[in-house]
GROMACS .gro file of C-alpha atoms in nm:
model
   63
    1MET     CA    1  15.846  10.089   4.934
    2ASN     CA    2  15.584  10.070   5.224
    3LEU     CA    3  15.466   9.726   5.257
    4LYS     CA    4  15.125   9.839   5.469
    5ARG     CA    5  15.032  10.086   5.142
    6THR     CA    6  15.117   9.801   4.904
    7PHE     CA    7  14.870   9.546   5.129
    8GLY     CA    8  14.601   9.860   5.127
    9ALA     CA    9  14.594   9.838   4.767
   10ILE     CA   10  14.586   9.492   4.722
   11LEU     CA   11  14.295   9.455   4.939
   12THR     CA   12  14.117   9.786   4.765
   13ILE     CA   13  14.158   9.618   4.461
   14LEU     CA   14  14.047   9.252   4.574
   15GLY     CA   15  13.751   9.458   4.740
   16ILE     CA   16  13.664   9.626   4.393
   17ILE     CA   17  13.677   9.264   4.213
   18GLY     CA   18  13.458   9.126   4.462
   19LEU     CA   19  13.161   9.400   4.450
   20ILE     CA   20  13.188   9.400   4.059
   21TYR     CA   21  13.151   8.993   4.080
   22ALA     CA   22  12.819   9.038   4.329
   23ALA     CA   23  12.689   9.284   4.071
   24PHE     CA   24  12.748   9.067   3.778
   25ILE     CA   25  12.610   8.728   3.988
   26PHE     CA   26  12.319   9.007   4.102
   27ALA     CA   27  12.236   9.115   3.753
   28GLY     CA   28  12.185   8.752   3.618
   29SER     CA   29  12.029   8.607   3.926
   30THR     CA   30  11.707   8.388   3.927
   31ALA     CA   31  11.709   8.169   4.217
   32ASN     CA   32  11.771   8.218   4.588
   33GLN     CA   33  12.098   8.020   4.586
   34SER     CA   34  12.259   8.296   4.354
   35MET     CA   35  12.085   8.616   4.569
   36ARG     CA   36  12.278   8.466   4.855
   37THR     CA   37  12.592   8.382   4.686
   38ALA     CA   38  12.559   8.790   4.558
   39ILE     CA   39  12.502   8.905   4.902
   40ILE     CA   40  12.795   8.686   5.030
   41TYR     CA   41  13.040   8.836   4.762
   42GLY     CA   42  12.925   9.205   4.805
   43VAL     CA   43  12.977   9.215   5.170
   44LEU     CA   44  13.304   9.058   5.132
   45GLY     CA   45  13.391   9.314   4.894
   46ILE     CA   46  13.271   9.599   5.107
   47ILE     CA   47  13.507   9.466   5.399
   48PHE     CA   48  13.791   9.428   5.165
   49PHE     CA   49  13.723   9.794   4.990
   50ILE     CA   50  13.652   9.955   5.339
   51SER     CA   51  13.964   9.785   5.495
   52GLY     CA   52  14.208   9.905   5.194
   53ILE     CA   53  14.110  10.242   5.189
   54GLY     CA   54  14.136  10.278   5.533
   55LEU     CA   55  14.466  10.126   5.561
   56VAL     CA   56  14.625  10.344   5.278
   57LYS     CA   57  14.470  10.664   5.465
   58ARG     CA   58  14.597  10.581   5.773
   59THR     CA   59  14.984  10.461   5.649
   60LYS     CA   60  15.217  10.785   5.691
   61ASP     CA   61  15.419  10.817   5.339
   62GLU     CA   62  15.787  10.786   5.480
   63ALA     CA   63  16.044  10.850   5.219
   0.00000   0.00000   0.00000
């Protein structure tokens, strides 16, 4: 079991969830506060997603 790959997968899943939640907030937003919340969740989702994918790609597969 490779701990770095597992952590990368968890970060990737959290990033996807954050991006989906940001899109859900953005689709139903009418006020400025909701837009700000959607941007925050979107940025955090992108950061988690990119870091998770990068961690999975850089980690060597050892048997």
